[in-house]
Short mmCIF file of C-alpha atoms and ligand atoms in Angstrom, two decimals:
data_model
loop_
_atom_site.label_atom_id
_atom_site.label_comp_id
_atom_site.label_asym_id
_atom_site.label_seq_id
_atom_site.Cartn_x
_atom_site.Cartn_y
_atom_site.Cartn_z
CA UNK A 15 7.09 -20.77 -58.09
CA UNK A 16 5.69 -19.39 -54.75
CA UNK A 17 8.43 -19.09 -52.05
CA UNK A 18 7.99 -22.03 -49.73
CA UNK A 19 5.98 -20.76 -46.56
CA UNK A 20 7.67 -21.53 -43.32
CA UNK A 21 6.14 -24.21 -41.25
CA UNK A 22 3.63 -22.65 -38.71
CA UNK A 23 2.58 -25.18 -35.70
CA UNK A 24 -0.73 -26.57 -36.43
CA UNK A 25 -1.93 -24.92 -32.69
CA UNK A 26 -1.04 -21.36 -34.04
CA UNK A 27 -3.60 -22.05 -36.96
CA UNK A 28 -6.40 -23.48 -34.60
CA UNK A 29 -5.71 -20.33 -32.22
CA UNK A 30 -6.04 -18.04 -35.16
CA UNK A 31 -9.21 -19.69 -36.33
CA UNK A 32 -10.31 -19.44 -32.89
CA UNK A 33 -9.92 -15.56 -33.00
CA UNK A 34 -11.33 -15.04 -36.33
CA UNK A 35 -14.46 -17.31 -35.18
CA UNK A 36 -14.68 -15.34 -31.87
CA UNK A 37 -14.13 -18.66 -29.76
CA UNK A 38 -11.56 -16.61 -28.14
CA UNK A 39 -12.89 -13.04 -28.17
CA UNK A 40 -12.49 -9.90 -26.24
CA UNK A 41 -9.57 -7.95 -26.66
CA UNK A 42 -7.35 -8.99 -23.27
CA UNK A 43 -8.04 -12.79 -24.01
CA UNK A 44 -7.04 -12.42 -27.67
CA UNK A 45 -3.69 -10.71 -26.53
CA UNK A 46 -3.16 -13.50 -24.42
CA UNK A 47 -4.02 -16.19 -26.89
CA UNK A 48 -1.53 -14.67 -29.48
CA UNK A 49 1.40 -14.78 -26.87
CA UNK A 50 0.48 -18.67 -26.12
CA UNK A 51 0.27 -19.55 -29.60
CA UNK A 52 3.73 -18.07 -30.34
CA UNK A 53 5.26 -19.84 -27.40
CA UNK A 54 3.78 -23.16 -28.39
CA UNK A 55 5.14 -22.07 -31.92
CA UNK A 56 8.32 -21.65 -30.40
CA UNK A 57 8.36 -24.94 -28.60
CA UNK A 58 7.32 -26.79 -31.34
CA UNK A 59 9.34 -25.42 -34.02
CA UNK A 60 11.56 -27.71 -35.92
CA UNK A 61 13.79 -25.14 -37.32
CA UNK A 62 17.21 -26.28 -37.62
CA UNK A 63 18.85 -22.58 -38.28
CA UNK A 64 17.98 -19.40 -36.16
CA UNK A 65 16.92 -17.88 -39.47
CA UNK A 66 14.64 -20.59 -40.19
CA UNK A 67 13.26 -20.17 -36.54
CA UNK A 68 12.70 -16.41 -36.94
CA UNK A 69 10.83 -16.98 -40.10
CA UNK A 70 8.58 -19.47 -38.73
CA UNK A 71 8.09 -16.96 -35.59
CA UNK A 72 7.30 -14.15 -38.02
CA UNK A 73 4.91 -16.60 -40.30
CA UNK A 74 2.89 -17.46 -36.90
CA UNK A 75 2.69 -13.65 -35.88
CA UNK A 76 1.36 -13.06 -39.27
CA UNK A 77 -1.34 -15.44 -39.25
CA UNK A 78 -2.60 -14.56 -35.87
CA UNK A 79 -2.13 -10.70 -37.24
CA UNK A 80 -4.57 -11.10 -39.70
CA UNK A 81 -7.33 -12.83 -38.03
CA UNK A 82 -9.05 -9.69 -36.75
CA UNK A 83 -8.33 -5.85 -37.12
CA UNK A 84 -9.85 -3.82 -34.29
CA UNK A 85 -8.47 -4.68 -31.16
CA UNK A 86 -4.73 -3.52 -30.94
CA UNK A 87 -3.99 -5.76 -28.03
CA UNK A 88 -3.52 -8.61 -30.66
CA UNK A 89 -0.48 -6.88 -32.70
CA UNK A 90 0.83 -5.36 -29.36
CA UNK A 91 1.19 -9.06 -27.87
CA UNK A 92 2.80 -9.96 -31.19
CA UNK A 93 5.46 -6.97 -30.98
CA UNK A 94 6.10 -7.39 -27.56
CA UNK A 95 6.91 -11.02 -28.07
CA UNK A 96 9.15 -10.71 -31.42
CA UNK A 97 10.77 -7.57 -30.35
CA UNK A 98 12.04 -9.41 -26.87
CA UNK A 99 13.58 -12.06 -28.44
CA UNK A 100 17.40 -12.74 -27.75
CA UNK A 101 19.92 -15.49 -28.58
CA UNK A 102 22.12 -16.82 -31.14
CA UNK A 103 20.97 -20.54 -31.54
CA UNK A 104 17.96 -22.22 -31.90
CA UNK A 105 17.48 -23.30 -28.47
CA UNK A 106 18.28 -19.75 -26.97
CA UNK A 107 15.82 -18.15 -29.20
CA UNK A 108 13.12 -21.09 -28.60
CA UNK A 109 13.84 -20.05 -24.63
CA UNK A 110 13.75 -16.59 -25.12
CA UNK A 111 10.65 -16.66 -27.06
CA UNK A 112 8.82 -18.68 -24.23
CA UNK A 113 10.02 -16.42 -21.60
CA UNK A 114 8.68 -13.20 -23.51
CA UNK A 115 5.54 -14.77 -24.09
CA UNK A 116 5.05 -16.02 -20.20
CA UNK A 117 6.12 -12.56 -19.33
CA UNK A 118 3.69 -10.84 -21.61
CA UNK A 119 0.95 -13.12 -19.97
CA UNK A 120 1.73 -12.47 -16.67
CA UNK A 121 1.81 -8.60 -16.99
CA UNK A 122 -1.53 -9.01 -18.67
CA UNK A 123 -3.03 -10.47 -15.71
CA UNK A 124 -1.14 -8.08 -12.99
CA UNK A 125 -2.57 -5.16 -14.93
CA UNK A 126 -5.81 -6.30 -15.12
CA UNK A 127 -5.92 -6.78 -11.40
CA UNK A 128 -3.97 -3.20 -10.75
CA UNK A 129 -6.68 -1.61 -13.25
CA UNK A 130 -9.35 -3.24 -11.02
CA UNK A 131 -8.40 -1.64 -7.91
CA UNK A 132 -8.12 1.96 -9.64
CA UNK A 133 -11.54 1.53 -10.84
CA UNK A 134 -13.10 0.35 -7.99
CA UNK A 135 -11.98 3.58 -6.30
CA UNK A 136 -14.28 5.21 -8.72
CA UNK A 137 -17.31 2.94 -7.25
CA UNK A 138 -19.08 3.73 -4.23
CA UNK A 139 -20.88 1.43 -2.06
CA UNK A 140 -24.47 0.65 -3.62
CA UNK A 141 -23.50 2.15 -7.12
CA UNK A 142 -25.06 1.01 -10.41
CA UNK A 143 -23.20 0.30 -13.47
CA UNK A 144 -24.48 -0.36 -16.78
CA UNK A 145 -22.45 -2.39 -18.84
CA UNK A 146 -22.20 -3.01 -22.68
CA UNK A 147 -20.66 -6.11 -24.22
CA UNK A 148 -18.29 -8.18 -22.13
CA UNK A 149 -14.99 -6.73 -20.72
CA UNK A 150 -12.82 -8.19 -18.37
CA UNK A 151 -11.15 -5.23 -17.70
CA UNK A 152 -14.28 -3.64 -16.94
CA UNK A 153 -15.63 -6.41 -14.54
CA UNK A 154 -12.08 -6.31 -12.90
CA UNK A 155 -13.33 -2.93 -11.68
CA UNK A 156 -16.41 -4.55 -10.35
CA UNK A 157 -14.52 -7.46 -8.39
CA UNK A 158 -12.28 -5.37 -6.84
CA UNK A 159 -15.31 -3.13 -5.50
CA UNK A 160 -16.59 -6.06 -4.01
CA UNK A 161 -13.45 -7.28 -2.74
CA UNK A 162 -13.34 -3.87 -0.95
CA UNK A 163 -16.60 -4.72 0.57
CA UNK A 164 -18.63 -2.46 -1.71
CA UNK A 165 -22.45 -3.42 -2.87
CA UNK A 166 -22.56 -3.10 -6.59
CA UNK A 167 -25.55 -3.80 -8.85
CA UNK A 168 -25.71 -3.75 -12.62
CA UNK A 169 -27.69 -3.05 -15.73
CA UNK A 170 -26.47 -5.42 -18.29
CA UNK A 171 -27.18 -4.44 -22.13
CA UNK A 172 -27.49 -7.84 -24.01
CA UNK A 173 -25.46 -6.22 -26.91
CA UNK A 174 -26.85 -7.25 -30.09
CA UNK A 175 -25.97 -8.97 -32.60
CA UNK A 176 -23.85 -11.69 -30.48
CA UNK A 177 -25.47 -10.87 -26.93
CA UNK A 178 -21.81 -10.77 -25.29
CA UNK A 179 -23.88 -9.09 -22.39
CA UNK A 180 -25.02 -12.82 -21.43
CA UNK A 181 -21.41 -13.63 -20.52
CA UNK A 182 -21.34 -10.22 -18.24
CA UNK A 183 -24.39 -11.15 -16.73
CA UNK A 184 -23.25 -14.94 -15.93
CA UNK A 185 -20.05 -13.50 -14.57
CA UNK A 186 -21.78 -11.05 -12.26
CA UNK A 187 -24.37 -13.70 -10.97
CA UNK A 188 -21.37 -15.66 -10.10
CA UNK A 189 -20.47 -13.02 -7.68
CA UNK A 190 -23.66 -12.66 -6.32
CA UNK A 191 -23.97 -8.97 -8.02
CA UNK A 192 -27.94 -8.12 -8.90
CA UNK A 193 -28.15 -8.15 -12.67
CA UNK A 194 -30.96 -6.17 -14.47
CA UNK A 195 -30.52 -7.53 -18.08
CA UNK A 196 -32.07 -5.02 -20.85
CA UNK A 197 -32.00 -5.00 -24.79
CA UNK A 198 -29.74 -2.52 -25.94
CA UNK A 199 -32.49 0.10 -26.97
CA UNK A 200 -33.55 0.31 -23.42
CA UNK A 201 -30.32 1.80 -22.44
CA UNK A 202 -31.31 5.42 -22.25
CA UNK A 203 -34.36 4.59 -20.24
CA UNK A 204 -32.41 2.68 -17.76
CA UNK A 205 -29.90 5.55 -17.63
CA UNK A 206 -31.74 7.39 -15.12
CA UNK A 207 -31.11 4.20 -12.67
CA UNK A 208 -27.17 4.07 -13.14
CA UNK A 209 -24.57 5.67 -11.40
CA UNK A 210 -21.79 5.04 -14.04
CA UNK A 211 -21.44 3.61 -17.48
CA UNK A 212 -18.66 0.95 -17.11
CA UNK A 213 -17.13 -0.40 -20.46
CA UNK A 214 -13.90 -1.82 -22.00
CA UNK A 215 -12.08 -1.07 -24.85
CA UNK A 216 -10.59 -3.02 -28.12
CA UNK A 217 -8.27 0.23 -28.96
CA UNK A 218 -7.53 3.57 -27.45
CA UNK A 219 -6.46 6.41 -30.00
CA UNK A 220 -4.19 9.04 -29.38
CA UNK A 221 -6.68 11.53 -29.25
CA UNK A 222 -8.44 9.83 -26.63
CA UNK A 223 -11.07 8.26 -28.93
CA UNK A 224 -12.26 4.67 -27.61
CA UNK A 225 -12.94 2.13 -30.05
CA UNK A 226 -15.21 -0.54 -28.23
CA UNK A 227 -18.12 -2.75 -29.18
CA UNK A 228 -20.69 -1.08 -31.66
CA UNK A 229 -23.05 0.55 -29.62
CA UNK A 230 -20.57 2.04 -27.05
CA UNK A 231 -20.46 5.71 -28.79
CA UNK A 232 -24.37 5.80 -28.55
CA UNK A 233 -24.56 4.92 -25.19
CA UNK A 234 -21.96 7.23 -24.35
CA UNK A 235 -23.75 10.12 -26.07
CA UNK A 236 -26.99 8.96 -23.88
CA UNK A 237 -24.87 8.83 -20.69
CA UNK A 238 -23.70 12.50 -21.29
CA UNK A 239 -27.21 13.93 -21.97
CA UNK A 240 -28.32 12.20 -18.85
CA UNK A 241 -25.48 13.31 -16.81
CA UNK A 242 -24.11 9.44 -16.22
CA UNK A 243 -20.06 9.43 -16.03
CA UNK A 244 -18.40 7.20 -18.69
CA UNK A 245 -15.63 5.19 -17.31
CA UNK A 246 -13.65 3.25 -19.72
CA UNK A 247 -11.41 0.04 -18.34
CA UNK A 248 -8.63 -0.34 -20.63
CA UNK A 249 -5.05 -1.76 -19.69
CA UNK A 250 -2.02 -0.24 -21.49
CA UNK A 251 -1.84 -2.92 -24.11
CA UNK A 252 -5.19 -1.35 -25.63
CA UNK A 253 -3.20 1.76 -26.40
CA UNK A 254 -2.88 1.91 -30.08
CA UNK A 255 0.58 3.64 -31.08
CA UNK A 256 0.13 3.82 -34.81
CA UNK A 257 -2.57 6.46 -34.10
CA UNK A 258 0.04 8.59 -32.74
CA UNK A 259 1.02 9.23 -36.50
CA UNK A 260 -2.20 9.59 -37.65
CA UNK A 261 -3.19 5.97 -38.66
CA UNK A 262 -6.84 5.16 -38.06
CA UNK A 263 -8.09 1.90 -36.37
CA UNK A 264 -9.86 -0.34 -38.74
CA UNK A 265 -13.44 -1.06 -37.60
CA UNK A 266 -14.27 -4.98 -38.31
CA UNK A 267 -17.17 -5.55 -40.46
CA UNK A 268 -18.69 -9.14 -39.49
CA UNK A 269 -20.46 -11.65 -41.55
CA UNK A 270 -24.50 -10.68 -41.95
CA UNK A 271 -25.16 -14.18 -40.75
CA UNK A 272 -24.78 -12.88 -37.03
CA UNK A 273 -27.70 -10.32 -37.84
CA UNK A 274 -30.11 -12.03 -40.11
CA UNK A 275 -30.41 -15.86 -40.29
CA UNK A 276 -31.16 -17.60 -43.46
CA UNK A 277 -34.86 -18.04 -42.60
CA UNK A 278 -35.14 -14.36 -41.67
CA UNK A 279 -33.36 -13.20 -44.99
CA UNK A 280 -35.63 -15.37 -47.12
CA UNK A 281 -38.86 -13.94 -45.02
CA UNK A 282 -37.79 -10.35 -45.76
CA UNK A 283 -36.98 -11.07 -49.75
CA UNK A 284 -39.57 -13.55 -50.24
CA UNK A 285 -36.82 -16.38 -50.77
CA UNK A 286 -35.11 -14.41 -53.69
CA UNK A 287 -31.53 -14.87 -52.52
CA UNK A 288 -30.70 -12.83 -55.70
CA UNK A 289 -32.46 -9.99 -54.40
CA UNK A 290 -30.14 -7.08 -54.07
CA UNK A 291 -32.27 -4.51 -52.58
CA UNK A 292 -31.61 -5.78 -49.15
CA UNK A 293 -28.07 -5.03 -47.75
CA UNK A 294 -27.10 -6.33 -44.03
CA UNK A 295 -24.11 -3.94 -42.62
CA UNK A 296 -22.52 -5.67 -39.51
CA UNK A 297 -20.13 -3.33 -38.04
CA UNK A 298 -18.39 -5.12 -34.71
CA UNK A 299 -16.94 -1.87 -33.30
CA UNK A 300 -17.29 1.91 -33.12
CA UNK A 301 -15.48 5.03 -32.09
CA UNK A 302 -16.43 6.98 -28.88
CA UNK A 303 -14.96 10.62 -29.08
CA UNK A 304 -13.15 11.87 -26.16
CA UNK A 305 -15.51 14.51 -25.34
CA UNK A 306 -17.93 11.72 -24.39
CA UNK A 307 -15.82 9.80 -22.17
CA UNK A 308 -15.06 10.76 -18.22
CA UNK A 309 -12.17 8.70 -17.41
CA UNK A 310 -9.66 6.09 -19.02
CA UNK A 311 -8.89 3.58 -16.22
CA UNK A 312 -5.48 1.68 -16.88
CA UNK A 313 -3.18 -0.31 -14.33
CA UNK A 314 -1.38 3.06 -14.22
CA UNK A 315 -3.96 5.54 -12.81
CA UNK A 316 -6.89 6.85 -14.45
CA UNK A 317 -6.50 9.32 -17.22
CA UNK A 318 -8.82 12.15 -18.70
CA UNK A 319 -9.01 10.95 -22.31
CA UNK A 320 -7.25 14.06 -23.61
CA UNK A 321 -4.20 13.10 -21.76
CA UNK A 322 -3.89 9.64 -22.58
CA UNK A 323 -1.72 10.26 -25.46
CA UNK A 324 1.31 11.11 -22.77
CA UNK A 325 0.84 7.44 -21.56
CA UNK A 326 1.25 6.21 -25.00
CA UNK A 327 4.11 8.37 -25.91
CA UNK A 328 5.88 7.04 -22.52
CA UNK A 329 5.20 3.41 -23.39
CA UNK A 330 5.55 3.24 -26.93
CA UNK A 331 7.66 6.03 -27.69
CA UNK A 332 7.55 6.60 -31.52
CA UNK A 333 8.28 3.04 -32.42
CA UNK A 334 5.41 0.95 -33.93
CA UNK A 335 6.01 -0.84 -37.19
CA UNK A 336 5.14 -4.53 -37.86
CA UNK A 337 8.25 -6.90 -36.90
CA UNK A 338 6.17 -10.09 -38.20
CA UNK A 339 6.66 -8.46 -41.78
CA UNK A 340 9.69 -9.76 -43.68
O1 RUB B 418 -15.72 -4.83 -27.59
C1 RUB B 418 -15.05 -6.16 -26.72
C2 RUB B 418 -15.33 -7.54 -27.22
O2 RUB B 418 -15.55 -7.44 -28.44
P1 RUB B 418 -15.69 -8.96 -29.29
O3 RUB B 418 -16.46 -9.65 -28.51
O4 RUB B 418 -16.27 -8.88 -30.57
O5 RUB B 418 -14.13 -9.57 -29.09
C3 RUB B 418 -14.75 -5.68 -25.40
O6 RUB B 418 -15.31 -4.78 -24.65
C4 RUB B 418 -13.28 -5.50 -25.69
O7 RUB B 418 -12.83 -6.39 -26.08
C5 RUB B 418 -12.76 -5.26 -24.29
O8 RUB B 418 -12.61 -6.67 -23.65
P2 RUB B 418 -11.47 -7.08 -22.44
O9 RUB B 418 -11.93 -5.97 -21.40
O10 RUB B 418 -12.08 -8.39 -22.04
O11 RUB B 418 -10.21 -6.88 -23.12
#
């Protein structure tokens, strides 16, 4: 008989679903939502013993962890909360879990602000940035530059297939930043008009490789060829500690329906769904090697990609592991 699964609050399942379906998207937002879900799990737990409480929390963390594999902000958020919990009784454990989650969320917000100030120092008055996908870490650099009185303009890549660039364009227009929206294939042409490529990250590996939205690596290669510096804005929850011990970052493969509608599929195959001659691949992220990155901007300062491992070791030591596993 299956061992009875510990009760997980419905809001945790709803949050996990929102992350998996990208209702909640972007590494920072995903980390924040995971911490929030653990806090609510703790608040609503009906556990009668400390062991039952911890079992429920681990089950909630596993459910959240299994949503999307690439943004390390998700496991880093789960580790931060689960590792910091103290207490002997259920009320003590409940309070400690909520406290840890709120601390993580506050740190996230402060880190993004500090990161923005560091990144803004790299932006001169009148600079043009080219963006890819939608990164709140990257845009915090633009916001800080605007707050410092600098004029910034943006060339925004739409970022197929889900066009997250539209979110970036909307945010920049709210800040009255002039925006030129282009299709992804136009990026190389418009690099001539850009002073920086400014992107975010889902994970940063120990060798300085940057895992971010699909298309980032090609943009970085073109930027290098055009002599446009590539700035990666990534707070330290994006550092992927498992890569210090040789693990690689899983690249999420998303559904073909994001690339091709049923109608388009039928048009191509003449309506023959059984046509196995058509394959649609939809990797959501790619890996940009450190040689194509000029600076990784964090809340702890900026780092050449080759030296990010020193910060990773300082912050994460050798400890990684998955405290949600029984
Ligand atoms: O690749 C994406 C989002 O991918 P998706 O839309 O598939 O989640 C973003 O550039 C990073 O997550 C950084 O975002 P932030 O700086 O906001 O953490």
